[in-house]
Short mmCIF file of C-alpha atoms in Angstrom, two decimals:
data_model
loop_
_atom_site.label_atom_id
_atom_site.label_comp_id
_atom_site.label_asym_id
_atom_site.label_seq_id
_atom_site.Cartn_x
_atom_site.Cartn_y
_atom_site.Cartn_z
CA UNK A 1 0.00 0.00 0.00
CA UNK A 2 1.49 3.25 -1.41
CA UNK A 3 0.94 6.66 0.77
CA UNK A 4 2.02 10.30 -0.15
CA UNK A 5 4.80 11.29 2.65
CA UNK A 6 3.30 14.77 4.10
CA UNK A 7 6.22 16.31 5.39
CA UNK A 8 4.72 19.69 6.02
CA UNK A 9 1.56 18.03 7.72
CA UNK A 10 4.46 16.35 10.12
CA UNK A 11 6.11 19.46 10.80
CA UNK A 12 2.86 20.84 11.28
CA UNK A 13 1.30 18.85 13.91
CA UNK A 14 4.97 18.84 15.69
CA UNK A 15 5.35 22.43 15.78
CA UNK A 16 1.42 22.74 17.03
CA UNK A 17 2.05 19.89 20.00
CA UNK A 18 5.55 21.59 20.97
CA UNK A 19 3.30 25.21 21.35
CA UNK A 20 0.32 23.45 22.56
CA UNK A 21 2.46 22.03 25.15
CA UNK A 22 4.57 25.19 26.40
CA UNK A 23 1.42 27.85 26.01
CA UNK A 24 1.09 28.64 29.47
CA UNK A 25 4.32 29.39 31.41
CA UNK A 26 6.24 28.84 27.69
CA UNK A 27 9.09 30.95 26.95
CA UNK A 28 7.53 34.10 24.80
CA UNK A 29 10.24 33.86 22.86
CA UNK A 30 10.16 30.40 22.11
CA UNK A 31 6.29 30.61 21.35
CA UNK A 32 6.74 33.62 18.60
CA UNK A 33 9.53 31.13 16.70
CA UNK A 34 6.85 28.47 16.50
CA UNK A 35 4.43 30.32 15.30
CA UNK A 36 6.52 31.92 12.72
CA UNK A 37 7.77 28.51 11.24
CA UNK A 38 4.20 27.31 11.31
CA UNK A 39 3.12 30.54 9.28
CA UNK A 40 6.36 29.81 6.97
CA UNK A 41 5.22 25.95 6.49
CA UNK A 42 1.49 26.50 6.05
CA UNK A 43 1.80 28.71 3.38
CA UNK A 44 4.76 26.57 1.98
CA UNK A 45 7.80 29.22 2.27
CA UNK A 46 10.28 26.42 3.78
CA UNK A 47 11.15 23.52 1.18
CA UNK A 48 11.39 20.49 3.59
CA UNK A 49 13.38 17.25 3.25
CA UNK A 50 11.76 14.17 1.88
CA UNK A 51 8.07 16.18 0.86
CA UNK A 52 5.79 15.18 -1.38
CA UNK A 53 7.48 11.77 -1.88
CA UNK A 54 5.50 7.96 -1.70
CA UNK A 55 5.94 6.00 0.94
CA UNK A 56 4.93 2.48 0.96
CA UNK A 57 3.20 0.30 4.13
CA UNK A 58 4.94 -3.21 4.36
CA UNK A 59 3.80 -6.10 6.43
CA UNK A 60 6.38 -7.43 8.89
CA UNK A 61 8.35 -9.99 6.71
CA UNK A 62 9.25 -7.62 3.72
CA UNK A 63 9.73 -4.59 5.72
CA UNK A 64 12.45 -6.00 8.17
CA UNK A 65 13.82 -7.97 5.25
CA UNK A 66 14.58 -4.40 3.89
CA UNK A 67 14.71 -2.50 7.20
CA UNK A 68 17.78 -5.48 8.03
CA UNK A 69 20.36 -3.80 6.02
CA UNK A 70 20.68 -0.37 7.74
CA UNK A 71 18.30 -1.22 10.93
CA UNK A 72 21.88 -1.41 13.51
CA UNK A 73 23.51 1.62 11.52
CA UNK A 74 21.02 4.30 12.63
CA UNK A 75 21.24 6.06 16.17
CA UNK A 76 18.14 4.96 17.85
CA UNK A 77 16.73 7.16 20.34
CA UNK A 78 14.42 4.24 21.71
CA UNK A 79 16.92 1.44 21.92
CA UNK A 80 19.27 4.20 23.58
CA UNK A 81 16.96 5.01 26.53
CA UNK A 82 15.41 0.66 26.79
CA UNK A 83 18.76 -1.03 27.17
CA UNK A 84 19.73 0.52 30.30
CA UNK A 85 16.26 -0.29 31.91
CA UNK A 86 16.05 -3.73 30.35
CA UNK A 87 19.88 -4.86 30.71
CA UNK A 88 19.36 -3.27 34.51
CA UNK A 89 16.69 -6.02 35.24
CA UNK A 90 18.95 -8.77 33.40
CA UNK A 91 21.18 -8.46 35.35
CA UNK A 92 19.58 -9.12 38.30
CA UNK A 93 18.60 -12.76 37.31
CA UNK A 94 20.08 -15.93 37.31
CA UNK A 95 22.00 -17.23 34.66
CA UNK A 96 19.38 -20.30 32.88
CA UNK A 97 18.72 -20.93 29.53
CA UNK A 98 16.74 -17.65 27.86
CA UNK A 99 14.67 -17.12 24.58
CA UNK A 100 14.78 -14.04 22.81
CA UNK A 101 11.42 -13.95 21.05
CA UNK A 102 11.52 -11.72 17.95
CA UNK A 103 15.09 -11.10 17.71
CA UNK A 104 15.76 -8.93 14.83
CA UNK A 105 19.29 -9.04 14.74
CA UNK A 106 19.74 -10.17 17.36
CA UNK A 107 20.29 -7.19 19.61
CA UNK A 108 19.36 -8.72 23.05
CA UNK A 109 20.24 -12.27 22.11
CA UNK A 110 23.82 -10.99 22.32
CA UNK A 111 23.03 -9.22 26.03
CA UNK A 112 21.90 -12.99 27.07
CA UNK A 113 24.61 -14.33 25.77
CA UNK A 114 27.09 -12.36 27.19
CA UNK A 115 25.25 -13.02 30.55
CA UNK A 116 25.80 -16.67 30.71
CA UNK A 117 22.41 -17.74 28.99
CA UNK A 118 21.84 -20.29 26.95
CA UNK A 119 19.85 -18.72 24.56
CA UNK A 120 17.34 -19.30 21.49
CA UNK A 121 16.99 -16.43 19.17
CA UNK A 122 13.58 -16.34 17.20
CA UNK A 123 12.62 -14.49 14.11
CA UNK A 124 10.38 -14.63 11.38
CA UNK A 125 12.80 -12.92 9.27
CA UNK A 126 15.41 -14.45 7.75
CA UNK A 127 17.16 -11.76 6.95
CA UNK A 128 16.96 -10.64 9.99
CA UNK A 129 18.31 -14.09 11.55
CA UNK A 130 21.23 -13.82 9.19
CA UNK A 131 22.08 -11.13 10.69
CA UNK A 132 21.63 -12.23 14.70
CA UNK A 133 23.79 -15.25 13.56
CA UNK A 134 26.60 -12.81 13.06
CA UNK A 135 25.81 -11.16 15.91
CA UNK A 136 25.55 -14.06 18.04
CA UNK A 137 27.42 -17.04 16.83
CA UNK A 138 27.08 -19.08 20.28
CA UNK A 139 23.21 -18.62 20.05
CA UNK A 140 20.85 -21.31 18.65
CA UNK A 141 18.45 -19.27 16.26
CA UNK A 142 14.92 -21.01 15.01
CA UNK A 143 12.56 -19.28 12.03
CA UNK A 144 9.15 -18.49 13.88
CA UNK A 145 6.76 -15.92 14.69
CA UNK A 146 5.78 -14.25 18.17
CA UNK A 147 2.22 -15.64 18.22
CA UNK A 148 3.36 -19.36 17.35
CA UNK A 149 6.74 -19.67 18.75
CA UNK A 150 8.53 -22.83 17.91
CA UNK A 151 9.34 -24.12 21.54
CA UNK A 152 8.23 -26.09 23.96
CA UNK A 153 5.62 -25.70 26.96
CA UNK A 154 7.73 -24.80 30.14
CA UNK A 155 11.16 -25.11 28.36
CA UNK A 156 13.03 -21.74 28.89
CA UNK A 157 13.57 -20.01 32.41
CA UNK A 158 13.67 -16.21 30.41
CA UNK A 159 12.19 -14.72 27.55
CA UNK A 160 12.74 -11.23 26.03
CA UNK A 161 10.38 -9.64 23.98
CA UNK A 162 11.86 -6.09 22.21
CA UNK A 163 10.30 -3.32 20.74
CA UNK A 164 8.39 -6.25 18.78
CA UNK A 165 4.67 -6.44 19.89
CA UNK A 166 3.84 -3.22 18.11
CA UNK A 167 3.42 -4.34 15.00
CA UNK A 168 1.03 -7.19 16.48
CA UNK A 169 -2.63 -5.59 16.27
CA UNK A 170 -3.39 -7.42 19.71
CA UNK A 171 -0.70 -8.34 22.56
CA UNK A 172 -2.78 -11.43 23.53
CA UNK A 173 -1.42 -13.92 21.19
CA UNK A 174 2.43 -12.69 21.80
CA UNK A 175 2.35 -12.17 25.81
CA UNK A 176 0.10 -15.84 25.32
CA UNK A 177 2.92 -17.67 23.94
CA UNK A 178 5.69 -16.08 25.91
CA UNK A 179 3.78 -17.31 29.07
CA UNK A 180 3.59 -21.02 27.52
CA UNK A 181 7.04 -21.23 26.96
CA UNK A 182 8.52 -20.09 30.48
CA UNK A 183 8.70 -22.49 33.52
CA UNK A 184 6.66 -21.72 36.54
CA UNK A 185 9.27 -19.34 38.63
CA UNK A 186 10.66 -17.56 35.26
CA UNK A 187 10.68 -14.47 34.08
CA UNK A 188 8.90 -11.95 31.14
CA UNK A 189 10.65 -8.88 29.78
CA UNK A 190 8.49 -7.00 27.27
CA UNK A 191 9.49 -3.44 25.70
CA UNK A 192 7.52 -1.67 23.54
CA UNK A 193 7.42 1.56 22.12
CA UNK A 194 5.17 3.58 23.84
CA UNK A 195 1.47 4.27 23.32
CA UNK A 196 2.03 8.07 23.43
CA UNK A 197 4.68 7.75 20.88
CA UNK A 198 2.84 6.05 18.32
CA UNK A 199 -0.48 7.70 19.32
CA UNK A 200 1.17 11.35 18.65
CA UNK A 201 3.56 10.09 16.15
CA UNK A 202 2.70 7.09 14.20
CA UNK A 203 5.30 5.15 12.28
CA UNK A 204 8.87 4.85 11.81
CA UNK A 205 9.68 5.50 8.30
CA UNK A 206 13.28 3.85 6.98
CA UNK A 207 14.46 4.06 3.17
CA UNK A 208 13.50 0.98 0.59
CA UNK A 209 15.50 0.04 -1.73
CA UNK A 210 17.64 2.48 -2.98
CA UNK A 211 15.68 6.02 -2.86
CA UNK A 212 11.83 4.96 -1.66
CA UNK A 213 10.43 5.18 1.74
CA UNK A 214 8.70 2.63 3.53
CA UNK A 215 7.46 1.72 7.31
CA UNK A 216 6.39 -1.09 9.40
CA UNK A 217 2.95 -0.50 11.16
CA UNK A 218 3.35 0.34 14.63
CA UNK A 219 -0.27 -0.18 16.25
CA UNK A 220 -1.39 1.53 19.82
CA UNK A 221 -1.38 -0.99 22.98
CA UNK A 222 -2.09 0.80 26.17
CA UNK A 223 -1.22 -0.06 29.59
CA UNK A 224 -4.77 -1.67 29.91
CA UNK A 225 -4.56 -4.05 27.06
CA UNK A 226 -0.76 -5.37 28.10
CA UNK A 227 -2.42 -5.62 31.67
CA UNK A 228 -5.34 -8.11 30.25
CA UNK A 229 -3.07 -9.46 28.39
CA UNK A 230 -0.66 -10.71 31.38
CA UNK A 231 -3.90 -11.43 33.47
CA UNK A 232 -5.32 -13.83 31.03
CA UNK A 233 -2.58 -15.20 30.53
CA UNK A 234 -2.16 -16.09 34.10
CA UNK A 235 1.15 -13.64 34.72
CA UNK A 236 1.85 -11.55 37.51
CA UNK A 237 3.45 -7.76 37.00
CA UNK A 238 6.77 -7.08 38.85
CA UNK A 239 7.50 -3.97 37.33
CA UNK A 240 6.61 -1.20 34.81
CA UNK A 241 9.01 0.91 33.43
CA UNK A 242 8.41 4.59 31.28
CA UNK A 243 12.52 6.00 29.88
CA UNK A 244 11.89 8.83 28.91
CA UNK A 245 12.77 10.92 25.57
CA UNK A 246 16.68 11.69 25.67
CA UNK A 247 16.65 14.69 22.67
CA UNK A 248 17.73 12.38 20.18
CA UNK A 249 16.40 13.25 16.82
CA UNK A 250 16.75 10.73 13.33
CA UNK A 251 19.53 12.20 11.60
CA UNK A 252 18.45 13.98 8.06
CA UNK A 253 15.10 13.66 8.83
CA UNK A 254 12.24 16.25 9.10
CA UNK A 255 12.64 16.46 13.01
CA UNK A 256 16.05 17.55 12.40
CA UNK A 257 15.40 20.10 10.41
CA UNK A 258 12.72 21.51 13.24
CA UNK A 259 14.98 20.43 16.27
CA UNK A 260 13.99 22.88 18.65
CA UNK A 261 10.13 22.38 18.19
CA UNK A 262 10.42 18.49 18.32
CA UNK A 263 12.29 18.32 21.18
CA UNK A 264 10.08 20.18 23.21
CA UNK A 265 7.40 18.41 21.40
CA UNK A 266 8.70 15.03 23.39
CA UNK A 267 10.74 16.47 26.21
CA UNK A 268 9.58 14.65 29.54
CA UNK A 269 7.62 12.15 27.43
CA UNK A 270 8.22 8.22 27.93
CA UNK A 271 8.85 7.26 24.26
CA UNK A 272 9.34 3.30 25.59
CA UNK A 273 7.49 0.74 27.96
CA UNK A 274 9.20 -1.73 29.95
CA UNK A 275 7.13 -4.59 31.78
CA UNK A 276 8.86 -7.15 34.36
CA UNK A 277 6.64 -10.30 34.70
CA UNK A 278 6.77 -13.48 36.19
CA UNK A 279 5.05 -16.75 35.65
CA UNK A 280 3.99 -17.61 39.07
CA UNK A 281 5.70 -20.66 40.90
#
């Protein structure tokens, strides 16, 4: 599915949430810039980066088969300001043998390895497994997806679960599956990017091919719905954890080019999720 790229409506709607958010007590200062650029990009005086350009919605397989090639070469302000809180709780926990459920490339099935875990990466992508097998050479790696995950009942003592379950349209299946496949006494970690991000921002657009753009669909799961999730499925919550926004902006991209607006747009905002759960002895 093909989309026109509205760069201007983005700046837009950025600008507008970083004045709606500083109009009382706000800098005056600040406030007159942003509504200056917003006069300059409503009546089209700036030329901005990327405008007017298709982008094109890809389901999970094809996007990260693309998305594999640059996806560890871009600063990430999300994986920046999870992998302290995540790697924080890891390594509080025994040493057992771990799955790492949606790998990608295999970002945290390298952190469990390097902890002492014996550890199963999975992925639907193989592209992306290609790449966790470089990654992670001491890991086992299995093709599978999140909602059917090729393990046994009651067979790992870990699983990790990384800014994957967004592009699931419901948690149940994924947290459902992740609870099957941990013994009684083990342990959940689930990151996610959070609802406010995608609710305010949408989707994370990456280049295709050689000059297109394309994204992944990043759908909104509040608090509530992880919470029936984990409750269904029997789990108990440890721990909830909110990083917030750390004023990195995607190099080259239209944020950039509005860098004062969009990071008071997001400053103070938790841009990831971080649940702790157990499976109850």
């Amino acid at each position: 599915m093909s989309h026109e790229f509205r760069a201007r409506e983005l700046v837009l709607g950025i600008e507008g949430l970083a004045l709606l958010r500083n109009a009382l007590g706000g800098d005056e200062k600040f406030l007159q810039e942003r509504v200056e650029e917003i006069r300059r990009f409503a009546a089209g005086d700036e030329r901005l980066p990327d405008g007017g350009v298709d982008v094109s919605e890809l389901d999970v397989a094809e996007g990260y088969a693309s998305w594999s090639v640059v996806y560890d070469s871009l600063p990430n302000s999300y994986i920046e300001v999870e992998e302290p809180v995540l790697h924080g709780i890891l390594d509080t926990l025994p040493v057992g043998t771990a799955l790492d459920a949606a790998c990608g490339t295999g970002r945290q099935t390298g952190a469990l390895v390097a902890r002492g875990h014996r550890t199963i990466g999975v992925d639907q992508s193989p592209e992306m497994l290609a790449k966790a097998r470089e990654r992670a050479p001491e890991a086992e790696f299995r093709a599978g997806r999140l909602e059917s995950l090729p393990l046994d009942d009651d067979s790992v003592d870990l699983a990790v679960c990384s800014l994957a379950m967004t592009h699931l349209e419901d948690v149940s299946a994924g947290v459902a599956e992740l609870a099957r496949v941990v013994r009684p006494g083990g342990r959940i970690l689930v990151s996610d990017l959070h609802p406010f991000v995608i609710a305010l921002q949408g989707q994370c657009v990456f280049v295709h091919g050689s000059d297109e753009l394309a994204f992944v669909r990043n759908h909104v799961h509040l608090p509530g719905h992880y919470l029936k999730a984990f409750t269904d499925a029997g789990l108990r919550v440890r721990g909830l954890h909110e990083p917030l926004f750390n004023g990195r902006l995607a190099p080259g991209g239209y944020e950039e080019f509005i860098a004062d607006a969009a990071r008071a747009a997001w400053e103070g905002l938790p841009i990831v999720i971080v649940w702790d759960v157990e499976v109850p002895a």
